[in-house]
Short mmCIF file of C-alpha atoms and ligand atoms in Angstrom, two decimals:
data_model
loop_
_atom_site.label_atom_id
_atom_site.label_comp_id
_atom_site.label_asym_id
_atom_site.label_seq_id
_atom_site.Cartn_x
_atom_site.Cartn_y
_atom_site.Cartn_z
CA MET A 1 92.87 20.44 -41.28
CA GLU A 2 90.20 19.97 -43.92
CA VAL A 3 88.43 16.84 -45.08
CA LEU A 4 85.91 16.37 -47.87
CA GLY A 5 82.71 15.05 -46.31
CA ILE A 6 80.12 13.24 -48.42
CA ASP A 7 76.63 12.09 -47.46
CA PHE A 8 75.22 9.29 -49.62
CA GLY A 9 71.45 9.59 -49.25
CA GLY A 10 68.48 7.91 -50.90
CA SER A 11 67.69 10.92 -53.11
CA GLY A 12 70.89 12.97 -53.20
CA ILE A 13 74.64 12.57 -52.77
CA LYS A 14 75.96 15.75 -51.14
CA GLY A 15 79.47 16.90 -50.39
CA ALA A 16 81.37 19.86 -48.95
CA ILE A 17 84.80 20.54 -47.54
CA VAL A 18 84.74 20.57 -43.74
CA ASP A 19 87.07 22.23 -41.27
CA ILE A 20 87.45 19.43 -38.78
CA LYS A 21 88.65 21.76 -36.00
CA THR A 22 85.45 23.80 -36.02
CA GLY A 23 83.04 21.33 -37.61
CA GLU A 24 82.02 23.95 -40.15
CA LEU A 25 81.59 23.77 -43.90
CA VAL A 26 84.24 25.80 -45.68
CA THR A 27 82.62 25.51 -49.11
CA GLU A 28 79.10 25.51 -50.49
CA ARG A 29 77.66 22.04 -50.60
CA HIS A 30 77.36 20.33 -53.95
CA ARG A 31 74.53 17.88 -54.56
CA ILE A 32 74.10 15.28 -57.26
CA GLU A 33 70.96 13.14 -57.63
CA THR A 34 71.43 9.59 -56.38
CA PRO A 35 71.45 7.31 -59.45
CA GLN A 36 68.70 4.72 -59.66
CA PRO A 37 69.47 1.93 -59.16
CA ALA A 38 72.13 3.05 -56.68
CA THR A 39 74.63 0.35 -57.65
CA PRO A 40 78.25 0.47 -56.42
CA GLU A 41 79.43 1.33 -59.95
CA ALA A 42 76.96 4.19 -60.47
CA VAL A 43 77.51 5.64 -56.97
CA SER A 44 81.31 5.39 -57.23
CA GLU A 45 81.13 7.47 -60.42
CA ILE A 46 79.24 10.18 -58.51
CA MET A 47 81.80 10.08 -55.66
CA ALA A 48 84.58 10.57 -58.22
CA GLU A 49 82.59 13.43 -59.79
CA LEU A 50 82.20 15.14 -56.41
CA ILE A 51 85.91 14.79 -55.65
CA GLN A 52 86.65 16.32 -59.04
CA HIS A 53 84.14 19.11 -58.47
CA PHE A 54 86.09 20.19 -55.37
CA ASP A 55 89.40 19.46 -57.12
CA TRP A 56 90.18 17.48 -53.98
CA LYS A 57 93.32 15.44 -53.30
CA GLY A 58 93.06 14.99 -49.52
CA LYS A 59 91.13 12.68 -47.24
CA VAL A 60 87.49 11.87 -47.87
CA GLY A 61 84.91 10.75 -45.30
CA ILE A 62 81.65 9.26 -46.57
CA GLY A 63 78.43 8.45 -44.72
CA VAL A 64 76.56 5.57 -46.34
CA PRO A 65 73.03 4.28 -45.63
CA ALA A 66 74.24 0.86 -44.55
CA VAL A 67 76.17 -1.02 -41.90
CA VAL A 68 79.88 -0.59 -42.61
CA LYS A 69 82.19 -2.76 -40.55
CA ASN A 70 85.95 -2.96 -41.08
CA GLY A 71 85.56 -1.23 -44.44
CA VAL A 72 82.99 -3.74 -45.73
CA VAL A 73 79.30 -3.00 -46.46
CA LEU A 74 77.10 -5.52 -44.64
CA THR A 75 73.52 -4.36 -45.36
CA ALA A 76 71.56 -2.62 -48.12
CA ALA A 77 68.02 -1.80 -46.95
CA ASN A 78 67.48 1.14 -49.33
CA ILE A 79 70.34 0.78 -51.78
CA ASP A 80 71.13 -1.78 -54.45
CA LYS A 81 71.66 -5.23 -52.91
CA SER A 82 74.94 -5.62 -54.81
CA TRP A 83 76.52 -3.30 -52.21
CA ILE A 84 76.58 -6.15 -49.70
CA GLY A 85 80.10 -7.48 -49.28
CA GLN A 86 81.78 -4.58 -51.14
CA THR A 87 85.14 -3.53 -49.67
CA ILE A 88 84.00 0.05 -49.97
CA ASN A 89 86.99 1.90 -48.47
CA LYS A 90 89.49 0.02 -50.61
CA GLN A 91 87.46 0.30 -53.80
CA LEU A 92 86.70 4.00 -53.50
CA SER A 93 90.28 4.81 -52.51
CA GLU A 94 91.56 2.96 -55.57
CA LYS A 95 89.02 4.58 -57.88
CA THR A 96 89.58 8.14 -56.71
CA GLY A 97 93.23 8.14 -55.63
CA CYS A 98 92.14 9.75 -52.33
CA GLU A 99 92.17 8.15 -48.90
CA VAL A 100 88.49 7.28 -48.40
CA GLU A 101 86.84 6.13 -45.21
CA CYS A 102 83.17 5.22 -44.98
CA ILE A 103 80.88 5.05 -41.98
CA ASN A 104 77.15 4.51 -41.45
CA ASP A 105 75.26 7.74 -42.25
CA ALA A 106 73.46 7.97 -38.90
CA ASP A 107 76.75 7.38 -37.05
CA ALA A 108 78.22 10.22 -39.11
CA ALA A 109 75.39 12.65 -38.31
CA GLY A 110 75.69 11.66 -34.66
CA ILE A 111 79.43 12.37 -34.53
CA ALA A 112 78.77 15.89 -35.83
CA GLU A 113 75.96 16.61 -33.36
CA ILE A 114 77.67 15.08 -30.33
CA HIS A 115 80.85 17.14 -30.80
CA PHE A 116 79.56 20.41 -32.25
CA GLY A 117 75.77 20.36 -32.19
CA ALA A 118 72.70 19.55 -30.14
CA GLY A 119 74.41 16.78 -28.13
CA ALA A 120 77.60 18.63 -27.28
CA LYS A 121 76.65 19.50 -23.70
CA VAL A 122 74.60 16.43 -22.86
CA LYS A 123 75.80 13.77 -20.44
CA GLY A 124 74.59 10.17 -20.48
CA MET A 125 72.77 8.64 -23.40
CA VAL A 126 72.03 10.62 -26.56
CA PHE A 127 69.88 8.92 -29.20
CA LEU A 128 69.98 10.45 -32.69
CA LEU A 129 67.76 9.48 -35.60
CA THR A 130 68.20 10.40 -39.25
CA VAL A 131 64.80 10.43 -40.84
CA GLY A 132 64.62 10.34 -44.61
CA THR A 133 64.26 7.45 -47.04
CA GLY A 134 64.86 5.15 -44.06
CA ILE A 135 65.37 5.68 -40.33
CA GLY A 136 68.97 5.60 -39.20
CA THR A 137 69.81 5.45 -35.51
CA VAL A 138 72.83 6.02 -33.33
CA ILE A 139 73.41 6.04 -29.59
CA PHE A 140 76.21 7.81 -27.73
CA ILE A 141 77.01 7.17 -24.12
CA ASP A 142 78.98 10.03 -22.60
CA LYS A 143 80.07 10.90 -26.17
CA HIS A 144 81.16 7.34 -26.96
CA LEU A 145 79.66 6.03 -30.17
CA VAL A 146 77.91 2.66 -30.28
CA PRO A 147 78.35 2.00 -34.02
CA ASN A 148 76.07 0.38 -36.59
CA LEU A 149 72.90 0.20 -34.53
CA GLU A 150 70.06 -0.61 -36.91
CA LEU A 151 67.15 0.31 -34.67
CA GLY A 152 65.12 1.61 -37.61
CA HIS A 153 64.60 -2.05 -38.39
CA LEU A 154 63.16 -3.00 -35.01
CA GLU A 155 59.72 -4.47 -35.45
CA PHE A 156 56.83 -2.21 -34.55
CA LYS A 157 53.17 -2.73 -35.46
CA LYS A 158 54.19 -5.84 -37.41
CA LYS A 159 56.68 -4.08 -39.66
CA SER A 160 60.01 -2.37 -39.29
CA ILE A 161 59.85 1.07 -37.67
CA GLU A 162 61.27 2.69 -40.80
CA LEU A 163 58.43 1.26 -42.91
CA TYR A 164 56.01 2.91 -40.47
CA ALA A 165 57.59 6.28 -39.75
CA ALA A 166 60.30 7.23 -42.26
CA ASP A 167 59.81 10.48 -44.16
CA SER A 168 59.52 8.45 -47.38
CA VAL A 169 56.39 6.82 -45.85
CA ARG A 170 54.87 10.27 -45.29
CA LYS A 171 55.50 11.13 -48.93
CA ARG A 172 54.44 7.77 -50.36
CA LYS A 173 51.20 7.61 -48.37
CA ASP A 174 50.58 11.32 -48.72
CA LEU A 175 50.23 11.69 -44.93
CA SER A 176 49.71 15.16 -43.46
CA TRP A 177 52.44 16.37 -41.09
CA LYS A 178 49.99 15.79 -38.25
CA GLU A 179 49.34 12.19 -39.28
CA TRP A 180 53.00 11.51 -39.85
CA GLY A 181 53.96 13.30 -36.60
CA LYS A 182 51.68 10.97 -34.66
CA ARG A 183 53.44 7.97 -36.18
CA PHE A 184 56.84 9.45 -35.48
CA ASN A 185 55.86 10.12 -31.88
CA LYS A 186 54.83 6.48 -31.48
CA ALA A 187 58.18 5.36 -32.83
CA LEU A 188 60.01 7.69 -30.43
CA ALA A 189 57.85 6.53 -27.51
CA TYR A 190 58.82 2.97 -28.32
CA TYR A 191 62.52 3.87 -28.33
CA GLU A 192 62.04 5.85 -25.13
CA LYS A 193 60.55 2.83 -23.40
CA MET A 194 63.35 0.57 -24.59
CA PHE A 195 66.40 2.81 -24.17
CA ASN A 196 65.54 5.68 -21.79
CA PRO A 197 67.93 8.19 -23.36
CA ASN A 198 68.62 11.64 -21.94
CA LEU A 199 67.98 13.32 -25.28
CA PHE A 200 66.59 12.53 -28.74
CA ILE A 201 68.09 14.43 -31.68
CA VAL A 202 66.17 14.39 -34.95
CA GLY A 203 68.36 14.60 -38.05
CA GLY A 204 67.84 14.11 -41.78
CA GLY A 205 65.51 16.09 -44.04
CA VAL A 206 62.74 16.46 -41.41
CA SER A 207 65.10 18.24 -38.99
CA LYS A 208 64.35 21.48 -40.88
CA LYS A 209 60.60 20.93 -40.56
CA MET A 210 60.26 20.29 -36.82
CA GLU A 211 57.70 23.08 -36.42
CA LYS A 212 55.33 21.13 -38.68
CA PHE A 213 55.13 18.10 -36.39
CA GLN A 214 56.41 19.32 -33.02
CA ASP A 215 52.85 19.50 -31.64
CA GLN A 216 52.46 15.74 -32.06
CA ILE A 217 55.54 14.93 -29.98
CA ASP A 218 54.60 13.98 -26.46
CA LEU A 219 57.40 12.29 -24.51
CA ASP A 220 59.18 12.68 -21.19
CA THR A 221 62.53 12.84 -22.98
CA PRO A 222 63.43 16.11 -24.74
CA VAL A 223 63.36 15.94 -28.55
CA VAL A 224 65.40 18.53 -30.47
CA PRO A 225 66.34 18.98 -34.14
CA ALA A 226 69.92 18.44 -35.27
CA GLU A 227 71.60 21.85 -35.04
CA MET A 228 73.43 21.22 -38.30
CA GLU A 229 70.17 20.10 -39.86
CA ASN A 230 70.79 18.12 -43.00
CA ASN A 231 74.52 18.99 -43.08
CA ALA A 232 75.23 16.85 -40.02
CA GLY A 233 75.89 13.81 -42.24
CA ILE A 234 78.48 15.60 -44.36
CA ILE A 235 80.22 17.14 -41.35
CA GLY A 236 80.25 13.93 -39.30
CA ALA A 237 81.55 11.83 -42.20
CA ALA A 238 84.53 14.20 -42.34
CA LEU A 239 84.97 14.34 -38.55
CA ASN A 240 85.02 10.54 -38.43
CA LEU A 241 88.55 10.66 -39.78
CA VAL A 242 89.69 12.31 -36.56
CA TYR A 243 87.10 11.47 -33.88
CA LYS A 244 87.33 7.71 -33.89
C1 BGC B 301 69.73 1.58 -43.07
C2 BGC B 301 70.66 2.28 -42.10
C3 BGC B 301 70.71 3.76 -42.39
C4 BGC B 301 69.31 4.34 -42.45
C5 BGC B 301 69.30 5.81 -42.83
C6 BGC B 301 68.39 2.26 -43.03
O1 BGC B 301 67.51 1.64 -43.92
O2 BGC B 301 69.59 0.22 -42.75
O3 BGC B 301 71.95 1.72 -42.18
O4 BGC B 301 71.45 4.40 -41.41
O5 BGC B 301 68.51 3.63 -43.37
O6 BGC B 301 69.83 6.03 -44.08
#
């Protein structure tokens, strides 16, 4: 079975058709710039455009950078505030004529990695982060998802962790990889102290750049990049329709 997976990110909205038996992309991915402001109207247009691009009539799974509970968006840290309260599954299904199901983007990336990627053989607690515009977090315990954990917003050094160590902070402050890596290590050390996971998986854009900051990582817990790199979000959003 195939599902169209879409990852709604701060800078790009990316989609591809996913084989949910193998967790592999069966098409090239297609990326459209995230509209600014990323309002529900503007983003829904892009979702419809992506569905049209793939000439898709089947099920659609979407990872969104927000808490999504019972089909309703509850937060909007890095997207337009008007998302809060939107009945996103219902609205996107009506707009596109496809069956659409949305999930938090970090939860999506985690589902992909825990079933087919870096977490597939790990017992106990796996802690995945998606590091991009914000910091998304997800914890699995023996492959069971704990949904909608917003640990990127825990307070650290008097601000939220994501305002200290997201990749957007590196870019905005023009930090070197070494400087940023030190910050990221501090954030991970904080999570390590609080949660004691068996493994950290680093997803999002920086997962492809691990060699640039690996030297700064100094923890007892192993830290590995997402095996599906930045495609984990697309794949997991699609898998969510079957691995609930
Ligand atoms: C949001 C999370 C999201 C993360 C990564 C955070 O700002 O609150 O819901 O998972 O960014 O996109």
